[in-house]
Backbone as ProteinMPNN parsed JSONL, in Angstrom:
{"seq_chain_A": "IQSFIKINKNFKLSPIVFNIYSNLHSNNQLNANKLVIWDCDGVLVDSEALLKQGEVEALSEAGFNVTIDDCVRLFSGVSPDKATENFLKEMGKPLPDGFFKQQIEGSMGLFRRR", "coords_chain_A": {"N_chain_A": [[-26.597, -74.335, 1.289], [-26.232, -77.075, 0.795], [-23.706, -77.106, -0.464], [-22.113, -76.135, 1.62], [-22.418, -78.197, 3.514], [-21.225, -80.312, 2.115], [-18.564, -79.508, 2.128], [-18.052, -79.284, 4.854], [-18.068, -81.932, 6.448], [-18.713, -82.898, 9.017], [-20.667, -81.265, 9.901], [-23.852, -80.716, 11.296], [-27.263, -80.197, 10.774], [-29.767, -78.641, 12.788], [-32.723, -80.385, 13.912], [-35.058, -78.85, 13.393], [-34.209, -76.872, 11.545], [-33.334, -78.603, 9.544], [-35.787, -79.815, 8.78], [-37.218, -77.59, 7.764], [-35.512, -76.816, 5.683], [-35.59, -79.185, 4.151], [-38.302, -79.259, 3.41], [-38.503, -76.912, 1.862], [-36.694, -77.596, -0.157], [-37.867, -79.947, -1.248], [-40.208, -78.953, -2.283], [-39.363, -77.433, -4.356], [-38.76, -74.773, -3.772], [-36.448, -73.545, -3.054], [-34.936, -72.155, -4.979], [-36.689, -70.113, -5.496], [-36.641, -68.494, -3.322], [-34.863, -65.727, -2.341], [-33.564, -65.013, -0.098], [-32.988, -66.29, 3.102], [-33.464, -65.935, 6.465], [-32.012, -66.906, 9.389], [-32.811, -66.65, 12.584], [-31.224, -67.303, 15.141], [-30.373, -66.473, 17.595], [-32.053, -64.691, 18.799], [-32.032, -62.036, 17.958], [-33.71, -60.77, 16.042], [-36.29, -61.562, 16.797], [-37.413, -61.768, 20.021], [-37.586, -64.551, 21.178], [-37.438, -66.048, 23.54], [-38.577, -64.419, 25.534], [-41.228, -64.363, 24.645], [-41.879, -67.074, 24.832], [-41.687, -67.43, 27.597], [-43.728, -65.703, 28.431], [-45.884, -67.105, 27.374], [-45.801, -69.338, 29.049], [-46.42, -68.166, 31.532], [-49.038, -67.28, 31.003], [-50.369, -69.719, 30.423], [-50.128, -71.031, 32.886], [-51.45, -69.211, 34.507], [-54.075, -69.417, 33.533], [-54.612, -71.894, 34.583], [-54.846, -71.338, 37.213], [-52.596, -70.63, 38.674], [-50.419, -68.292, 40.167], [-47.868, -66.876, 38.803], [-44.722, -65.403, 37.892], [-42.785, -64.048, 35.133], [-40.104, -64.221, 35.866], [-40.275, -66.343, 37.704], [-40.903, -68.443, 35.934], [-38.62, -68.491, 34.334], [-36.718, -69.333, 36.209], [-37.79, -71.853, 36.921], [-38.143, -73.309, 34.505], [-36.288, -72.749, 32.426], [-33.65, -73.916, 30.39], [-33.782, -76.595, 31.107], [-34.908, -80.042, 30.934], [-38.255, -81.172, 30.02], [-39.061, -83.046, 31.978], [-37.44, -82.367, 34.185], [-38.286, -79.734, 34.526], [-40.926, -80.193, 35.288], [-40.481, -81.491, 37.695], [-39.143, -79.413, 39.104], [-41.233, -77.544, 39.265], [-43.198, -78.883, 40.81], [-41.763, -79.22, 43.196], [-41.325, -76.532, 44.007], [-43.868, -75.258, 43.852], [-45.582, -76.983, 45.091], [-47.593, -78.387, 43.929], [-48.538, -80.41, 41.115], [-47.659, -79.738, 37.657], [-50.256, -78.542, 35.51], [-52.311, -80.872, 33.656], [-51.412, -81.351, 30.293], [-49.943, -79.029, 30.127], [-47.474, -78.303, 28.78], [-48.148, -78.524, 26.081], [-50.223, -76.636, 25.907], [-48.787, -74.361, 26.606], [-46.964, -74.125, 24.477], [-48.755, -73.764, 22.327], [-49.957, -71.356, 23.137], [-47.707, -69.678, 23.131], [-47.012, -69.752, 20.424], [-49.203, -68.411, 19.392], [-48.673, -65.88, 20.454], [-46.317, -65.306, 19.031], [-47.38, -65.053, 16.437], [-49.094, -62.848, 16.714], [-47.385, -60.781, 17.434]], "CA_chain_A": [[-26.44, -75.247, 2.413], [-25.661, -78.326, 0.311], [-22.264, -76.903, -0.671], [-21.499, -76.012, 2.936], [-22.381, -79.516, 4.134], [-20.231, -81.117, 1.399], [-17.243, -79.071, 2.575], [-17.965, -79.517, 6.299], [-18.714, -83.244, 6.583], [-19.186, -83.129, 10.378], [-21.71, -80.295, 10.224], [-25.196, -81.273, 11.437], [-28.351, -79.227, 10.899], [-30.716, -78.963, 13.839], [-33.911, -81.001, 13.317], [-35.994, -77.83, 12.893], [-33.626, -76.309, 10.324], [-33.35, -79.664, 8.547], [-37.154, -79.964, 8.273], [-37.54, -76.42, 6.937], [-34.698, -76.941, 4.471], [-36.109, -80.305, 3.363], [-39.578, -78.857, 2.829], [-38.225, -75.963, 0.783], [-36.028, -78.317, -1.237], [-38.79, -80.882, -1.9], [-41.235, -78.179, -2.991], [-38.666, -76.602, -5.346], [-38.856, -73.379, -3.377], [-35.137, -72.991, -2.715], [-34.541, -71.168, -5.976], [-37.637, -68.998, -5.47], [-36.293, -67.638, -2.196], [-33.585, -65.039, -2.52], [-32.93, -64.821, 1.194], [-33.564, -66.932, 4.268], [-32.808, -65.427, 7.67], [-32.133, -67.777, 10.554], [-32.625, -65.865, 13.799], [-30.954, -68.321, 16.149], [-29.93, -65.91, 18.87], [-33.04, -63.772, 19.325], [-31.809, -60.638, 17.569], [-34.888, -60.243, 15.353], [-37.468, -61.876, 17.612], [-37.012, -62.219, 21.354], [-38.433, -65.726, 21.352], [-37.426, -66.479, 24.942], [-39.566, -63.618, 26.265], [-42.569, -64.81, 24.245], [-42.088, -68.399, 25.42], [-41.943, -67.253, 29.032], [-45.068, -65.123, 28.559], [-46.796, -68.224, 27.136], [-45.823, -70.151, 30.266], [-47.161, -67.412, 32.546], [-50.454, -67.286, 30.643], [-50.893, -71.081, 30.58], [-50.251, -71.306, 34.317], [-52.491, -68.32, 35.019], [-55.358, -70.039, 33.183], [-54.775, -73.055, 35.459], [-55.007, -70.87, 38.58], [-51.321, -70.37, 39.346], [-49.937, -66.922, 40.08], [-46.411, -66.914, 38.624], [-44.141, -64.313, 37.101], [-41.801, -64.473, 34.132], [-38.903, -64.64, 36.613], [-40.542, -67.693, 38.216], [-40.822, -69.384, 34.813], [-37.201, -68.603, 33.96], [-36.064, -70.148, 37.233], [-38.324, -73.212, 36.948], [-38.21, -74.018, 33.227], [-35.242, -72.453, 31.435], [-32.439, -74.725, 30.313], [-33.954, -77.95, 31.643], [-35.825, -80.918, 30.216], [-39.626, -81.135, 30.557], [-39.13, -83.819, 33.227], [-36.829, -81.559, 35.254], [-39.187, -78.596, 34.742], [-42.061, -80.721, 36.047], [-39.955, -81.719, 39.051], [-38.922, -78.093, 39.709], [-42.522, -76.92, 39.549], [-43.789, -79.602, 41.942], [-40.98, -78.925, 44.41], [-41.501, -75.141, 44.432], [-45.26, -74.838, 43.948], [-46.317, -77.926, 45.921], [-48.629, -79.023, 43.108], [-47.988, -80.766, 39.798], [-48.068, -78.934, 36.504], [-51.549, -78.977, 34.979], [-52.284, -81.776, 32.5], [-51.329, -80.68, 29.001], [-49.319, -77.707, 30.264], [-46.466, -77.996, 27.754], [-48.863, -78.329, 24.818], [-50.915, -75.35, 26.007], [-47.764, -73.308, 26.619], [-46.454, -73.964, 23.111], [-49.827, -73.173, 21.522], [-50.075, -69.958, 23.537], [-46.518, -68.962, 22.664], [-47.116, -69.609, 18.968], [-50.165, -67.329, 19.194], [-47.956, -64.635, 20.726], [-45.421, -65.07, 17.883], [-48.178, -64.597, 15.294], [-49.672, -61.513, 16.979], [-46.352, -59.766, 17.603]], "C_chain_A": [[-25.795, -76.547, 1.946], [-24.156, -78.213, 0.109], [-21.54, -76.832, 0.654], [-21.364, -77.379, 3.598], [-21.367, -80.419, 3.444], [-18.822, -80.783, 1.858], [-17.017, -79.449, 4.034], [-18.71, -80.803, 6.642], [-19.277, -83.496, 7.981], [-20.305, -82.182, 10.79], [-23.067, -80.977, 10.263], [-26.202, -80.127, 11.565], [-29.219, -79.622, 12.079], [-31.946, -79.582, 13.183], [-34.884, -79.985, 12.738], [-35.475, -77.254, 11.584], [-33.651, -77.35, 9.213], [-34.741, -79.83, 7.943], [-37.552, -78.804, 7.376], [-36.796, -76.509, 5.612], [-35.254, -78.043, 3.568], [-37.418, -79.942, 2.679], [-39.381, -77.873, 1.681], [-37.637, -76.679, -0.424], [-37.015, -79.215, -1.977], [-39.895, -80.163, -2.671], [-40.646, -77.252, -4.049], [-38.776, -75.113, -5.038], [-37.504, -72.755, -3.059], [-34.721, -71.916, -3.705], [-35.462, -69.958, -5.994], [-37.299, -68.013, -4.354], [-34.922, -67.03, -2.426], [-32.818, -64.911, -1.203], [-33.701, -65.586, 2.26], [-32.772, -66.436, 5.467], [-33.08, -66.398, 8.807], [-31.8, -66.939, 11.787], [-32.436, -66.825, 14.965], [-30.567, -67.752, 17.51], [-30.867, -64.83, 19.394], [-32.832, -62.322, 18.961], [-33.063, -60.036, 16.939], [-36.16, -60.437, 16.164], [-36.966, -62.391, 18.95], [-37.911, -63.391, 21.737], [-38.497, -66.185, 22.803], [-38.471, -65.713, 25.748], [-40.99, -64.062, 25.918], [-42.874, -66.199, 24.801], [-42.401, -68.29, 26.908], [-43.328, -66.649, 29.271], [-46.13, -66.201, 28.333], [-46.909, -69.13, 28.354], [-46.634, -69.464, 31.359], [-48.662, -67.485, 32.259], [-51.084, -68.664, 30.827], [-51.084, -71.417, 32.057], [-51.314, -70.434, 34.967], [-53.885, -68.895, 34.744], [-55.655, -71.25, 34.059], [-54.86, -72.655, 36.932], [-53.726, -70.618, 39.353], [-50.903, -68.928, 39.118], [-48.41, -66.946, 40.035], [-45.98, -65.734, 37.762], [-43.222, -64.9, 36.028], [-40.522, -64.933, 34.824], [-39.072, -66.036, 37.198], [-40.351, -68.729, 37.103], [-39.385, -69.552, 34.328], [-36.505, -69.544, 34.934], [-36.512, -71.615, 37.158], [-38.093, -74.003, 35.66], [-37.037, -73.82, 32.277], [-34.058, -73.397, 31.55], [-32.558, -76.127, 30.874], [-34.941, -78.738, 30.791], [-37.241, -80.75, 30.767], [-39.76, -81.913, 31.867], [-38.572, -83.027, 34.405], [-37.703, -80.341, 35.554], [-40.386, -79.017, 35.583], [-41.66, -80.938, 37.501], [-39.751, -80.388, 39.785], [-40.242, -77.455, 40.141], [-43.173, -77.569, 40.774], [-43.079, -79.252, 43.24], [-41.266, -77.51, 44.91], [-42.953, -74.762, 44.686], [-46.108, -75.776, 44.81], [-47.471, -78.616, 45.201], [-48.013, -79.382, 41.768], [-48.418, -79.759, 38.732], [-49.418, -79.443, 35.999], [-51.364, -79.942, 33.803], [-52.261, -80.958, 31.223], [-50.654, -79.321, 29.039], [-48.377, -77.383, 29.111], [-47.117, -77.751, 26.401], [-49.564, -76.966, 24.815], [-49.922, -74.194, 25.962], [-47.237, -73.055, 25.218], [-47.511, -73.309, 22.227], [-49.996, -71.69, 21.849], [-48.904, -69.12, 23.049], [-46.57, -68.742, 21.163], [-48.129, -68.512, 18.622], [-49.523, -65.966, 19.426], [-47.008, -64.291, 19.578], [-46.21, -64.486, 16.707], [-48.695, -63.163, 15.489], [-48.616, -60.422, 17.062], [-45.39, -59.853, 16.468]], "O_chain_A": [[-24.907, -77.071, 2.619], [-23.412, -79.124, 0.471], [-20.462, -77.407, 0.803], [-20.323, -77.691, 4.177], [-20.709, -81.217, 4.111], [-17.976, -81.671, 1.967], [-15.927, -79.88, 4.409], [-19.86, -80.758, 7.079], [-20.241, -84.25, 8.115], [-20.832, -82.282, 11.898], [-23.4, -81.74, 9.356], [-26.014, -79.208, 12.362], [-29.393, -80.81, 12.349], [-32.195, -79.331, 12.004], [-35.479, -80.235, 11.689], [-36.225, -77.156, 10.612], [-33.954, -77.024, 8.066], [-34.872, -79.971, 6.727], [-38.164, -79.017, 6.33], [-37.379, -76.302, 4.548], [-35.375, -77.853, 2.358], [-37.627, -80.273, 1.512], [-40.026, -77.995, 0.64], [-38.018, -76.416, -1.565], [-37.008, -79.249, -3.208], [-40.455, -80.722, -3.614], [-41.343, -76.386, -4.578], [-38.875, -74.291, -5.949], [-37.426, -71.55, -2.818], [-34.205, -70.873, -3.305], [-35.066, -68.887, -6.455], [-37.636, -66.832, -4.44], [-33.946, -67.738, -2.674], [-31.601, -64.729, -1.188], [-34.93, -65.53, 2.307], [-31.543, -66.512, 5.479], [-34.23, -66.677, 9.144], [-30.647, -66.567, 12.003], [-33.385, -67.122, 15.691], [-30.449, -68.502, 18.479], [-30.518, -64.121, 20.338], [-33.411, -61.446, 19.604], [-33.439, -58.911, 17.268], [-37.013, -59.551, 16.202], [-36.184, -63.341, 19.004], [-38.859, -63.247, 22.509], [-39.54, -66.67, 23.241], [-39.176, -66.307, 26.564], [-41.854, -64.129, 26.792], [-44.007, -66.471, 25.199], [-43.282, -68.985, 27.414], [-44.023, -67.041, 30.208], [-47.154, -66.217, 29.015], [-47.99, -69.633, 28.659], [-47.44, -70.104, 32.034], [-49.46, -67.722, 33.165], [-52.204, -68.773, 31.327], [-52.089, -72.019, 32.433], [-52.004, -70.879, 35.884], [-54.761, -68.864, 35.609], [-56.819, -71.599, 34.259], [-54.938, -73.52, 37.805], [-53.767, -70.414, 40.566], [-51.019, -68.406, 38.01], [-47.743, -67.026, 41.067], [-46.769, -65.156, 37.014], [-42.929, -66.096, 36.026], [-39.919, -65.926, 34.415], [-38.131, -66.83, 37.195], [-39.714, -69.763, 37.309], [-38.985, -70.654, 33.95], [-35.784, -70.451, 34.518], [-35.692, -72.518, 37.317], [-37.873, -75.213, 35.702], [-36.815, -74.655, 31.4], [-33.534, -73.647, 32.635], [-31.544, -76.788, 31.098], [-35.711, -78.164, 30.022], [-37.41, -80.235, 31.873], [-40.489, -81.492, 32.766], [-39.156, -83.016, 35.489], [-37.845, -79.956, 36.715], [-40.811, -78.29, 36.481], [-42.41, -80.609, 38.42], [-40.138, -80.25, 40.945], [-40.353, -76.902, 41.235], [-43.644, -76.87, 41.672], [-43.721, -79.016, 44.263], [-41.433, -77.307, 46.113], [-43.246, -74.026, 45.628], [-47.215, -75.42, 45.216], [-48.239, -79.351, 45.821], [-47.065, -78.731, 41.328], [-49.402, -79.036, 38.89], [-49.69, -80.643, 36.054], [-50.393, -79.846, 33.054], [-53.004, -79.986, 31.085], [-50.773, -78.541, 28.094], [-48.467, -76.305, 28.525], [-46.69, -76.87, 25.655], [-49.499, -76.233, 23.828], [-50.193, -73.163, 25.345], [-47.077, -71.904, 24.81], [-47.198, -72.398, 21.46], [-50.159, -70.866, 20.949], [-49.086, -67.986, 22.605], [-46.213, -67.669, 20.678], [-47.931, -67.767, 17.663], [-49.79, -65.013, 18.694], [-46.9, -63.128, 19.189], [-45.761, -63.54, 16.061], [-48.727, -62.371, 14.547], [-48.91, -59.258, 16.79], [-44.432, -59.083, 16.41]]}, "name": "protein", "num_of_chains": 1, "seq": "IQSFIKINKNFKLSPIVFNIYSNLHSNNQLNANKLVIWDCDGVLVDSEALLKQGEVEALSEAGFNVTIDDCVRLFSGVSPDKATENFLKEMGKPLPDGFFKQQIEGSMGLFRRR"}
């Protein structure tokens, strides 16, 4: 990565990739790893489906009956503020307190189990 960045001066790592790279580099683990796979398009893990399932489960626990299609329409490709606005407009009630935190925690649990 360092060589690539030296050649491509305008290249920027995403914050997540940068943090992972920095942690590996600071712990001298870069040389210990022979291969790192970055699945950025969902080929190895369909992360979008697991995130949507996490949203459905979090909303179900709060008493809302929504489908994955509902969550795609309400939350995909928008900021949390816009998602909150979409949900209120369509469902007539605000998102439950702590929804985004619960959704992420639930999704991470799904990632670990699957």
